[in-house]
Short mmCIF file of C-alpha atoms in Angstrom, two decimals:
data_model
loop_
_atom_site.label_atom_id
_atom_site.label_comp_id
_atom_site.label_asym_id
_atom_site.label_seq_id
_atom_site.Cartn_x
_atom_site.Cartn_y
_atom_site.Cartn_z
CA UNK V 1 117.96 101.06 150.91
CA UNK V 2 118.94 105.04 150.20
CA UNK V 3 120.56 106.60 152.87
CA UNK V 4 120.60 110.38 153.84
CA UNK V 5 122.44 112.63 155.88
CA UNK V 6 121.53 113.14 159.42
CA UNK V 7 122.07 117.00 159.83
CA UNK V 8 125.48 118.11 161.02
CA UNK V 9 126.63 114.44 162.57
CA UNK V 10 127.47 113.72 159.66
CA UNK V 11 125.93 110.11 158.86
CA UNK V 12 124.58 108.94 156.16
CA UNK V 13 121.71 106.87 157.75
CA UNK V 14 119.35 104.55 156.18
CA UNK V 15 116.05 106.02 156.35
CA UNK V 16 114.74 103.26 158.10
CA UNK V 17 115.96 103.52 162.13
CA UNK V 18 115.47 100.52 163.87
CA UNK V 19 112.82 101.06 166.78
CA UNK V 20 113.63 98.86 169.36
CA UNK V 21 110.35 99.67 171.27
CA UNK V 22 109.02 96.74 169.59
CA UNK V 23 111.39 94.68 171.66
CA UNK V 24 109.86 95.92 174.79
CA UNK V 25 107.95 92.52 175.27
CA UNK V 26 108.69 89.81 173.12
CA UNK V 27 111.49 86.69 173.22
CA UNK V 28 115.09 87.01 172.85
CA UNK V 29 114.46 84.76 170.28
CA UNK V 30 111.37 87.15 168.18
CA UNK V 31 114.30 90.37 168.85
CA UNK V 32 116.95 88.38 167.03
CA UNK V 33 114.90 87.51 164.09
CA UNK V 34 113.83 91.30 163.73
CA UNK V 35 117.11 91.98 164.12
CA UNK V 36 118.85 89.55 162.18
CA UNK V 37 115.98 90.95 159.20
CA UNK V 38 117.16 94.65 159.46
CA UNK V 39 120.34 93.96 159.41
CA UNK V 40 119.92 91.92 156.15
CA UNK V 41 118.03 94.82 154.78
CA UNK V 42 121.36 96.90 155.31
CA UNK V 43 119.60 99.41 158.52
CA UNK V 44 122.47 101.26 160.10
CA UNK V 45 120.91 102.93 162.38
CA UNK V 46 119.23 102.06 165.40
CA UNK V 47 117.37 103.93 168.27
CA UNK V 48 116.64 102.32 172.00
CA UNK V 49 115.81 103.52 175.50
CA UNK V 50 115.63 101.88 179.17
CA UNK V 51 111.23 102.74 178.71
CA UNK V 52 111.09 100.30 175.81
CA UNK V 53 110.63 97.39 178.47
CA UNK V 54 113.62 94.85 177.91
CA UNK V 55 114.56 96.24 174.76
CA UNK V 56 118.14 97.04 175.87
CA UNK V 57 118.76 93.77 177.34
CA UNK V 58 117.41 92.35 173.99
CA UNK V 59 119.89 94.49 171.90
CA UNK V 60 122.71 94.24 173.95
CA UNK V 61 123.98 90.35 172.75
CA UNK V 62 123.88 91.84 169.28
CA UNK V 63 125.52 94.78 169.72
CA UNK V 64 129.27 92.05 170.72
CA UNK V 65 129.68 91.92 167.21
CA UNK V 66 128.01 94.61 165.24
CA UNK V 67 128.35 98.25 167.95
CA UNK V 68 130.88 99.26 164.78
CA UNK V 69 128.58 99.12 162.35
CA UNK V 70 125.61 101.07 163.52
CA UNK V 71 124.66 104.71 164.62
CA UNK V 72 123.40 103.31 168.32
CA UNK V 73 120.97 106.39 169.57
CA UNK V 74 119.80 106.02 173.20
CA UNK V 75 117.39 108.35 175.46
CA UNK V 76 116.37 109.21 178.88
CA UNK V 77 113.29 110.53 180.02
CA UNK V 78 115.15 111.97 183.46
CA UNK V 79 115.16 115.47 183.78
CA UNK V 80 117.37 116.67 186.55
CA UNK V 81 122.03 115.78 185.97
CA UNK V 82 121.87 113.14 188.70
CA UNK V 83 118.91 110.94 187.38
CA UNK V 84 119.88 111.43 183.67
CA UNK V 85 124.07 110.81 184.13
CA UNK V 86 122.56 107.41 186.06
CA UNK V 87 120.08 106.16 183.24
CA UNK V 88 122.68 106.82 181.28
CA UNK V 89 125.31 104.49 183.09
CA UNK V 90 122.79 101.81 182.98
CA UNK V 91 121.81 101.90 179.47
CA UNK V 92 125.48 101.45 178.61
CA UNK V 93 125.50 98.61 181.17
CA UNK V 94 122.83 96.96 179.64
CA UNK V 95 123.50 97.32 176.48
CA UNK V 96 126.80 96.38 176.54
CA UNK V 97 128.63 98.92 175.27
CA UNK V 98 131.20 101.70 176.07
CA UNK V 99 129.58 104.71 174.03
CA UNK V 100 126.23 106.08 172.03
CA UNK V 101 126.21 107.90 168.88
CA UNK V 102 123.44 109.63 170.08
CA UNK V 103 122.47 110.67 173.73
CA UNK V 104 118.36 112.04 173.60
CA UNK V 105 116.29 113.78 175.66
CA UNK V 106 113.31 111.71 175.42
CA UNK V 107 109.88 112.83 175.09
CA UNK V 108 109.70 116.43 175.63
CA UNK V 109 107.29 118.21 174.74
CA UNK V 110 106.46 121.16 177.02
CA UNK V 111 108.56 124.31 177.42
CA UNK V 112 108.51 123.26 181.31
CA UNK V 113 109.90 120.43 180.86
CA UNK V 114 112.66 122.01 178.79
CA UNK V 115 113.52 124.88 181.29
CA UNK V 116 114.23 122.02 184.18
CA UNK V 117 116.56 120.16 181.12
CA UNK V 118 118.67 123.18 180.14
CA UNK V 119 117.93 124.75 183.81
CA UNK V 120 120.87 124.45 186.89
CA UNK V 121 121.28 120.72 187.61
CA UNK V 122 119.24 119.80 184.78
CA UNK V 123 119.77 116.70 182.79
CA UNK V 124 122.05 118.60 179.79
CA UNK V 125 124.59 119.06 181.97
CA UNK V 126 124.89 115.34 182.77
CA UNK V 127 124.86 115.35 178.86
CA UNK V 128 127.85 117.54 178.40
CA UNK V 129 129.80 115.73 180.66
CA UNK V 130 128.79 112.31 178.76
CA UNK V 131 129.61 113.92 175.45
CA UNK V 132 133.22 115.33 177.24
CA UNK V 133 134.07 111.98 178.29
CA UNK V 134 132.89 110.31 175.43
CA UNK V 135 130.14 108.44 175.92
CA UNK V 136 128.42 109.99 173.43
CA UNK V 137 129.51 111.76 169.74
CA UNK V 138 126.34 113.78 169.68
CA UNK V 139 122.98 115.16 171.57
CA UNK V 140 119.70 115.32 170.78
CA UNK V 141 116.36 115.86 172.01
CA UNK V 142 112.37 113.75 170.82
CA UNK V 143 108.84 114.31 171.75
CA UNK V 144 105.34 113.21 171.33
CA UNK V 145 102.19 115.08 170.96
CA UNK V 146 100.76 118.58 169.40
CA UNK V 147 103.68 121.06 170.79
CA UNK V 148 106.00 118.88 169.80
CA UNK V 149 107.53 120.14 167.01
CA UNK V 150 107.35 123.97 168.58
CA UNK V 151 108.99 123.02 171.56
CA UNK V 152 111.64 121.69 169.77
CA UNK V 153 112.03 124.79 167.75
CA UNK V 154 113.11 126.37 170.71
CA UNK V 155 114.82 123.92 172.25
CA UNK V 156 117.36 123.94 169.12
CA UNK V 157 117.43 127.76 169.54
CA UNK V 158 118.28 127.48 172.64
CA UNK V 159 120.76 124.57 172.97
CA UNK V 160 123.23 123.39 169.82
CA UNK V 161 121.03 120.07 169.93
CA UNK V 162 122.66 117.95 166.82
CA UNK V 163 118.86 116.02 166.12
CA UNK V 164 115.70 115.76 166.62
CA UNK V 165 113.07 113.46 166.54
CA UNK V 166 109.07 113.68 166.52
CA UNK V 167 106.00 112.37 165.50
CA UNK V 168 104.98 113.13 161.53
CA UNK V 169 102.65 111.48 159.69
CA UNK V 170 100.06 112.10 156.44
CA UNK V 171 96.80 112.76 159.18
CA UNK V 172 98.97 114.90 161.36
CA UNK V 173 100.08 117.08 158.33
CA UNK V 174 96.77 117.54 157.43
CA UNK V 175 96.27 119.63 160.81
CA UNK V 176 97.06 123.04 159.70
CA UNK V 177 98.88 124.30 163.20
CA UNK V 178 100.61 121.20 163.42
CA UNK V 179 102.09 121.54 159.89
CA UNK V 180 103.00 125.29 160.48
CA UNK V 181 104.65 124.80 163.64
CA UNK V 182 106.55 121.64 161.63
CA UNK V 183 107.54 123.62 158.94
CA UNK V 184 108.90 126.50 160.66
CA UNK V 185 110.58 123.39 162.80
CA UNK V 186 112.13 122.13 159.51
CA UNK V 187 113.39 125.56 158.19
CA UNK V 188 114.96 125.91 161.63
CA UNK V 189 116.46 122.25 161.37
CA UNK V 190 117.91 123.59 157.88
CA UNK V 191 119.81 126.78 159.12
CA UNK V 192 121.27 124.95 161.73
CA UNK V 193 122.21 122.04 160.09
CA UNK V 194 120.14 119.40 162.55
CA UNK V 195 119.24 116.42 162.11
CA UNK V 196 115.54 115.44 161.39
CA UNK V 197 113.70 111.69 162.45
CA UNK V 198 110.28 110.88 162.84
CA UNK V 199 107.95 108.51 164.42
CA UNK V 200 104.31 107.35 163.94
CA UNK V 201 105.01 107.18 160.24
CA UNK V 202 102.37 104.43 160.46
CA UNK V 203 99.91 105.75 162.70
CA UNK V 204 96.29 105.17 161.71
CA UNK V 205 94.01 106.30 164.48
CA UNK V 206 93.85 105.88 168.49
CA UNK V 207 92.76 102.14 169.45
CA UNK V 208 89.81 103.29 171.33
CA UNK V 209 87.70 100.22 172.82
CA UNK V 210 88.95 98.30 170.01
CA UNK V 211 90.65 95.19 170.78
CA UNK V 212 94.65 95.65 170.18
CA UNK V 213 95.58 93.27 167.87
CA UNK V 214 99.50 94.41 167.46
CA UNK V 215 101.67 95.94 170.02
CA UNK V 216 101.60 99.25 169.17
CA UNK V 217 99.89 101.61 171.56
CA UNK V 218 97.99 102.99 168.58
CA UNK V 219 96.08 101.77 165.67
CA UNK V 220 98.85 101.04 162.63
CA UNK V 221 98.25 100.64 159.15
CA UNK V 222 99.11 96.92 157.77
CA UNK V 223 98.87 96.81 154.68
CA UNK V 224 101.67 97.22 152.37
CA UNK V 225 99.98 99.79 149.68
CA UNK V 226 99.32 101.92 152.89
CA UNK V 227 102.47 101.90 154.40
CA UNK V 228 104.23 102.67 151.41
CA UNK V 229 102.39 105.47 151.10
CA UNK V 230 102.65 106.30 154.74
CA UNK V 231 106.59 106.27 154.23
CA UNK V 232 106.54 107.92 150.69
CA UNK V 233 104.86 110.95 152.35
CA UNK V 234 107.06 111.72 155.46
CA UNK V 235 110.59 110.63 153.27
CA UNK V 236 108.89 113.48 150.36
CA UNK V 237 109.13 116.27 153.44
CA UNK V 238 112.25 118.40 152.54
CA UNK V 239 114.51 117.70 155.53
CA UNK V 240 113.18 114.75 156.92
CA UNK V 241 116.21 111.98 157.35
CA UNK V 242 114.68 109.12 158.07
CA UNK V 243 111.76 106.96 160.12
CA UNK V 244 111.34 104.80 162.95
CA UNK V 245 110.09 101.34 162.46
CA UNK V 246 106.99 100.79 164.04
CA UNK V 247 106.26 99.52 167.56
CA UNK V 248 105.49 96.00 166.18
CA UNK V 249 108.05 93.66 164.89
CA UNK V 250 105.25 91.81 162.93
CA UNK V 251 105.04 95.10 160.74
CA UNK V 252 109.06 95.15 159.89
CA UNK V 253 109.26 93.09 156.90
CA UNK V 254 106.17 95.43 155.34
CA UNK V 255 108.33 98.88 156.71
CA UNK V 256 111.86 97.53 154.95
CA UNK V 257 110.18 96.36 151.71
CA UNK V 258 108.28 99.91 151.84
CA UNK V 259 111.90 101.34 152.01
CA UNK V 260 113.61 99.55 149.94
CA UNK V 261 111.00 100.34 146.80
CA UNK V 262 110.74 103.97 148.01
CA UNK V 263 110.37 106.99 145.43
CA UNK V 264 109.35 110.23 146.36
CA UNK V 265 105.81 111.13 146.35
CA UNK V 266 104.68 113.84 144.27
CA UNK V 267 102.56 116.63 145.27
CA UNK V 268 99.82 115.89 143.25
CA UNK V 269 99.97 112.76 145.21
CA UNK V 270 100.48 114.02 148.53
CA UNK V 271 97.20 116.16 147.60
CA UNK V 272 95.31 113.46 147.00
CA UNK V 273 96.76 111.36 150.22
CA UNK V 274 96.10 114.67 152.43
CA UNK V 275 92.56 114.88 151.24
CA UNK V 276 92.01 111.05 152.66
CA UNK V 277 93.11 112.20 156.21
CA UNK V 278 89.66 112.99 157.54
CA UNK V 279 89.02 109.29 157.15
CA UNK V 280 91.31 108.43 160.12
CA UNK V 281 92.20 110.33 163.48
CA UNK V 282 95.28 111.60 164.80
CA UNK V 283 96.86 109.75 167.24
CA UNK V 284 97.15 112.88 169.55
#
């Protein structure tokens, strides 16, 4: 599986991330196959948080043996130092570990939000001490929705955040303010040498008053010609590092064999993949 740079930390990360919300609700048993799969598949890189259910208490058997051999990336949706330096004590708890590669500020994605973060007694400051002590090598901030990726603009002008990670996908590009607030987002990401995920690689459309029939709290593509081209399009975006697997750890094997045969799409067929999008809905 290629690997790429993540921005100024330095590694080289698959450009698959293990997305442990998948492991929100199923066995110890279902986590360690998934696991044991990714791990097989070479992923070095995985990405957790204490609202992903039991996810953390699912990881943290595996991560005995094998803490040295990934980039472990960890979040908190607190907002204010005391909740946030807490969460953060408890992840490592539960995880069983002594450190993160990655501390986030999870789902952000109003300027409100960020003003209480960066603000007096705000959460970065429980962050900074984390990262003094050395719980953590580096800092970085995700979020969900349409201001997404120009909140995070500022937030990276405003604080030397070393990532960043956000929802990107073919039907989301296709929304012309979304992709001009991500590309200014990515030229930003470039000067300053940050780090660039995404999510919802594989989102299809909202599930509506359909019946869910995976665990994903939207509608996923599942079939493999789809998702490759779901991955070939948001690994083809100048920048991007690498993607999330999917909230479902049924869809895993079809996300690491998508990887694994990856070549960049071209923008004749990103055209023609673009002019499909009005066939789904975004997620958002």
């Amino acid at each position: 599986m290629e690997k790429r740079r993540l921005g100024r930390t330095g590694h080289m990360s698959t450009v698959i991330i293990l997305g442990t919300a998948a492991f929100g609700r199923v066995t110890q048993k279902e986590a360690d196959q998934a696991i044991e799969l990714a791990f097989k598949h070479g992923v070095n890189h995985i990405d957790v948080a204490p609202t992903y259910g039991e996810a953390e208490l699912r990881l943290g058997p595996w991560m005995k043996e094998h803490r040295k051999n990934v980039f472990l990336a960890c979040k908190t949706t607190k907002r204010t130092r005391k909740e946030a330096w807490e969460e953060l004590q408890r992840s490592l708890e539960r995880l069983q570990v002594d450190s993160f590669d990655l501390y986030q500020v999870h789902a952000l994605s109003k300027l409100e939000e960020l003003e209480v973060v960066l603000g007096p007694g705000g959460a970065i400051e429980a962050f900074l001490e984390a990262k003094e002590k050395g719980l953590t090598r580096y800092l970085g901030i995700t979020g969900h929705g349409l201001t997404a990726p120009s909140v995070h603009a500022v937030a990276i002008e405003r604080f030397p955040f070393d990532t960043v990670l956000n929802a990107l996908n073919f039907v989301l590009w296709a929304n012309p303010d979304y992709r001009r607030d991500y590309e200014n987002l990515i030229a930003l990401a470039r000067k300053k040498d940050v780090g660039l995920m995404v999510i919802k690689a594989w989102a299809k459309a909202p599930w509506g008053e359909r019946q869910h029939t995976y665990t994903t709290w939207y509608e996923p593509f599942d079939d493999q010609a789809n998702m490759d081209r779901c991955l070939r399009f948001v690994l083809s975006q100048e920048g991007i590092t690498a993607a999330a697997s999917s909230g479902d750890v049924h869809l895993l094997p079809m996300i690491l064999d998508a990887a694994e045969r990856y070549i960049p799409m071209s923008e004749t067929e990103q055209a023609a993949l673009l002019s499909t999008a009005h066939k789904f809905q975004s997620i958002f």
